[in-house]
Each structure stands twice: as C-alpha cells, then as structure tokens.
C-alpha positions as a Markdown table, in Angstrom:
| # | Residue | x | y | z |
|---|---|---|---|---|
| 1 | Unk | 111.1 | 11.7 | 113.0 |
| 2 | Unk | 107.6 | 11.6 | 111.6 |
| 3 | Unk | 107.2 | 12.4 | 107.9 |
| 4 | Unk | 104.4 | 12.8 | 105.4 |
| 5 | Unk | 105.0 | 12.0 | 101.8 |
| 6 | Unk | 106.3 | 14.7 | 99.4 |
| 7 | Unk | 104.1 | 15.8 | 96.5 |
| 8 | Unk | 106.0 | 16.2 | 93.2 |
| 9 | Unk | 105.2 | 16.4 | 89.5 |
| 10 | Unk | 107.3 | 15.7 | 86.5 |
| 11 | Unk | 109.3 | 18.8 | 85.4 |
| 12 | Unk | 111.6 | 17.6 | 82.7 |
| 13 | Unk | 113.4 | 14.5 | 81.7 |
| 14 | Unk | 114.4 | 12.8 | 84.9 |
| 15 | Unk | 113.5 | 15.9 | 87.0 |
| 16 | Unk | 110.6 | 16.5 | 89.5 |
| 17 | Unk | 109.2 | 19.6 | 91.0 |
| 18 | Unk | 107.6 | 20.0 | 94.4 |
| 19 | Unk | 104.0 | 21.2 | 94.0 |
| 20 | Unk | 103.7 | 22.4 | 97.6 |
| 21 | Unk | 106.0 | 23.4 | 100.4 |
| 22 | Unk | 107.4 | 20.4 | 102.2 |
| 23 | Unk | 108.0 | 20.7 | 106.0 |
| 24 | Unk | 110.5 | 18.4 | 107.7 |
| 25 | Unk | 111.2 | 18.2 | 111.4 |
| 26 | Unk | 115.0 | 18.1 | 111.7 |
| 27 | Unk | 116.5 | 15.9 | 114.4 |
| 28 | Unk | 118.5 | 17.6 | 117.2 |
| 29 | Unk | 121.9 | 16.5 | 115.8 |
| 30 | Unk | 121.1 | 18.4 | 112.5 |
| 31 | Unk | 120.8 | 21.8 | 114.1 |
| 32 | Unk | 124.5 | 22.7 | 113.5 |
| 33 | Unk | 124.1 | 22.1 | 109.8 |
| 34 | Unk | 125.7 | 25.0 | 107.8 |
| 35 | Unk | 126.4 | 26.9 | 111.0 |
| 36 | Unk | 122.8 | 26.6 | 112.2 |
| 37 | Unk | 121.0 | 28.2 | 109.3 |
| 38 | Unk | 118.0 | 25.8 | 109.8 |
| 39 | Unk | 118.0 | 26.3 | 113.6 |
| 40 | Unk | 114.7 | 27.4 | 115.2 |
| 41 | Unk | 111.4 | 26.2 | 116.5 |
| 42 | Unk | 109.9 | 25.6 | 113.0 |
| 43 | Unk | 110.7 | 22.6 | 110.8 |
| 44 | Unk | 112.9 | 22.8 | 107.7 |
| 45 | Unk | 110.9 | 24.2 | 104.8 |
| 46 | Unk | 111.7 | 22.9 | 101.3 |
| 47 | Unk | 109.9 | 25.4 | 99.1 |
| 48 | Unk | 107.3 | 24.7 | 96.4 |
| 49 | Unk | 109.1 | 24.6 | 93.1 |
| 50 | Unk | 112.2 | 22.9 | 94.4 |
| 51 | Unk | 113.7 | 20.6 | 91.7 |
| 52 | Unk | 115.2 | 17.2 | 92.2 |
| 53 | Unk | 116.3 | 14.3 | 90.0 |
| 54 | Unk | 115.4 | 11.8 | 92.7 |
| 55 | Unk | 118.0 | 9.3 | 93.8 |
| 56 | Unk | 121.3 | 9.4 | 91.9 |
| 57 | Unk | 121.2 | 5.7 | 91.2 |
| 58 | Unk | 123.4 | 4.4 | 88.3 |
| 59 | Unk | 121.1 | 3.6 | 85.4 |
| 60 | Unk | 122.2 | -0.1 | 85.5 |
| 61 | Unk | 120.4 | -0.4 | 88.9 |
| 62 | Unk | 117.2 | 1.5 | 88.0 |
| 63 | Unk | 115.2 | -1.7 | 87.8 |
| 64 | Unk | 116.1 | -2.5 | 91.4 |
| 65 | Unk | 116.3 | 1.1 | 92.8 |
| 66 | Unk | 114.3 | 3.5 | 90.6 |
| 67 | Unk | 115.4 | 7.1 | 91.2 |
| 68 | Unk | 111.7 | 8.3 | 91.7 |
| 69 | Unk | 110.4 | 5.4 | 93.8 |
| 70 | Unk | 107.6 | 6.7 | 96.2 |
| 71 | Unk | 109.0 | 4.3 | 98.8 |
| 72 | Unk | 112.0 | 6.6 | 99.5 |
| 73 | Unk | 111.5 | 9.8 | 97.3 |
| 74 | Unk | 110.6 | 11.9 | 100.3 |
| 75 | Unk | 113.9 | 11.1 | 102.0 |
| 76 | Unk | 115.8 | 11.7 | 98.8 |
| 77 | Unk | 114.2 | 15.2 | 98.4 |
| 78 | Unk | 115.2 | 16.1 | 101.9 |
| 79 | Unk | 118.8 | 14.8 | 101.3 |
| 80 | Unk | 119.1 | 16.6 | 98.0 |
| 81 | Unk | 117.9 | 19.9 | 99.6 |
| 82 | Unk | 120.4 | 19.6 | 102.4 |
| 83 | Unk | 123.2 | 18.7 | 100.0 |
| 84 | Unk | 122.4 | 21.8 | 98.0 |
| 85 | Unk | 123.1 | 23.9 | 101.1 |
| 86 | Unk | 126.0 | 21.8 | 102.4 |
| 87 | Unk | 129.3 | 23.7 | 102.8 |
| 88 | Unk | 131.5 | 21.2 | 104.6 |
| 89 | Unk | 132.2 | 17.5 | 105.1 |
| 90 | Unk | 130.3 | 17.7 | 108.4 |
| 91 | Unk | 127.3 | 19.1 | 106.6 |
| 92 | Unk | 127.3 | 16.2 | 104.1 |
| 93 | Unk | 127.6 | 13.8 | 107.0 |
| 94 | Unk | 124.5 | 15.4 | 108.7 |
| 95 | Unk | 122.6 | 15.2 | 105.3 |
| 96 | Unk | 123.5 | 11.5 | 105.0 |
| 97 | Unk | 122.4 | 10.9 | 108.6 |
| 98 | Unk | 119.1 | 12.7 | 108.0 |
| 99 | Unk | 118.5 | 10.6 | 104.9 |
| 100 | Unk | 119.0 | 7.4 | 106.9 |
| 101 | Unk | 116.6 | 8.6 | 109.6 |
| 102 | Unk | 114.0 | 9.8 | 107.0 |
| 103 | Unk | 114.1 | 6.5 | 105.1 |
| 104 | Unk | 113.6 | 4.6 | 108.3 |
| 105 | Unk | 110.7 | 6.8 | 109.2 |
| 106 | Unk | 109.1 | 6.1 | 105.8 |
| 107 | Unk | 109.2 | 2.4 | 106.5 |
| 108 | Unk | 112.0 | 1.5 | 104.0 |
| 109 | Unk | 113.5 | -1.9 | 104.6 |
| 110 | Unk | 116.6 | -1.6 | 106.9 |
| 111 | Unk | 118.9 | -3.3 | 104.4 |
| 112 | Unk | 117.9 | -0.7 | 101.8 |
| 113 | Unk | 118.4 | 2.2 | 104.3 |
| 114 | Unk | 121.9 | 0.9 | 105.0 |
| 115 | Unk | 122.7 | 0.5 | 101.3 |
| 116 | Unk | 121.6 | 4.1 | 100.5 |
| 117 | Unk | 123.4 | 5.5 | 103.5 |
| 118 | Unk | 126.7 | 3.7 | 102.8 |
| 119 | Unk | 126.5 | 4.7 | 99.1 |
| 120 | Unk | 126.0 | 8.3 | 100.0 |
| 121 | Unk | 128.8 | 8.3 | 102.6 |
| 122 | Unk | 131.2 | 6.7 | 100.2 |
| 123 | Unk | 130.2 | 9.2 | 97.4 |
| 124 | Unk | 130.6 | 12.2 | 99.7 |
| 125 | Unk | 133.9 | 11.0 | 101.1 |
| 126 | Unk | 135.4 | 10.5 | 97.6 |
| 127 | Unk | 133.9 | 13.6 | 96.0 |
| 128 | Unk | 134.7 | 16.0 | 98.9 |
| 129 | Unk | 137.9 | 14.5 | 100.3 |
| 130 | Unk | 139.7 | 17.9 | 99.9 |
C-alpha cells in the first residue's frame, strides 16, 4: 500500500476536517468490507469535509501518542472512516488490519504499529462482543 499524507485543518476542539478528498488504495483482503460497498477499480474516497478526532488515545498517554500526530494521522483517518461504515465484527477486523498496513506504509515504527493494532482489536472485541 502506498499512501500520501492526509491534509486536515482544525475544526473544533479536538476535531479535524479534511480539506481535500483523500484517496486510499484498499488491499485485496478489504474488498468484502460491508458487503463490498468499496469494491471497484477506483480507490476508497474519503470526502473533503470528513471529520475526525484523530487517535482515541487516553489523555494520560497524549504526551507519548498525541491523537493528531502527523506520523500516523493519515492511517487514523482511514481507520475512523472505515469504522464509521462498519456493520459487523468482520468489518472492524478489516478496518484494524487496514490501519496496521497504513501505519506501516507511512513508516511508523513496527512496535507502535503493533501497539495501535492490538489496542484497536481489544477495543473492538470488548465493545462489539455481542
């Protein structure tokens, strides 16, 4: 996966808005997401105006992992967008896998990629265990 950086501007307290459409090539394993709604020859389009709060890092860890760090914000935006569309446990798993791949493509340290991935997996398993 090859990614360019997302362009955002502050929107409100702890919120950011995309200032241009953001196109993301989805890996092949992500094609079944939400019954294939993002299937097709074109990449996933996250529309201009999409709002995100960045990473949902507990405030106590913001000095180590700020929610709006340019290092991984592009991956977080992709993950947030996919999670907004997710309808099943499988969709959340795909969103988490795409986050892992996106963070790796952005050059984030492998230990940090694993930490974010595991945190997301645990969160989604606990929140959506029904």
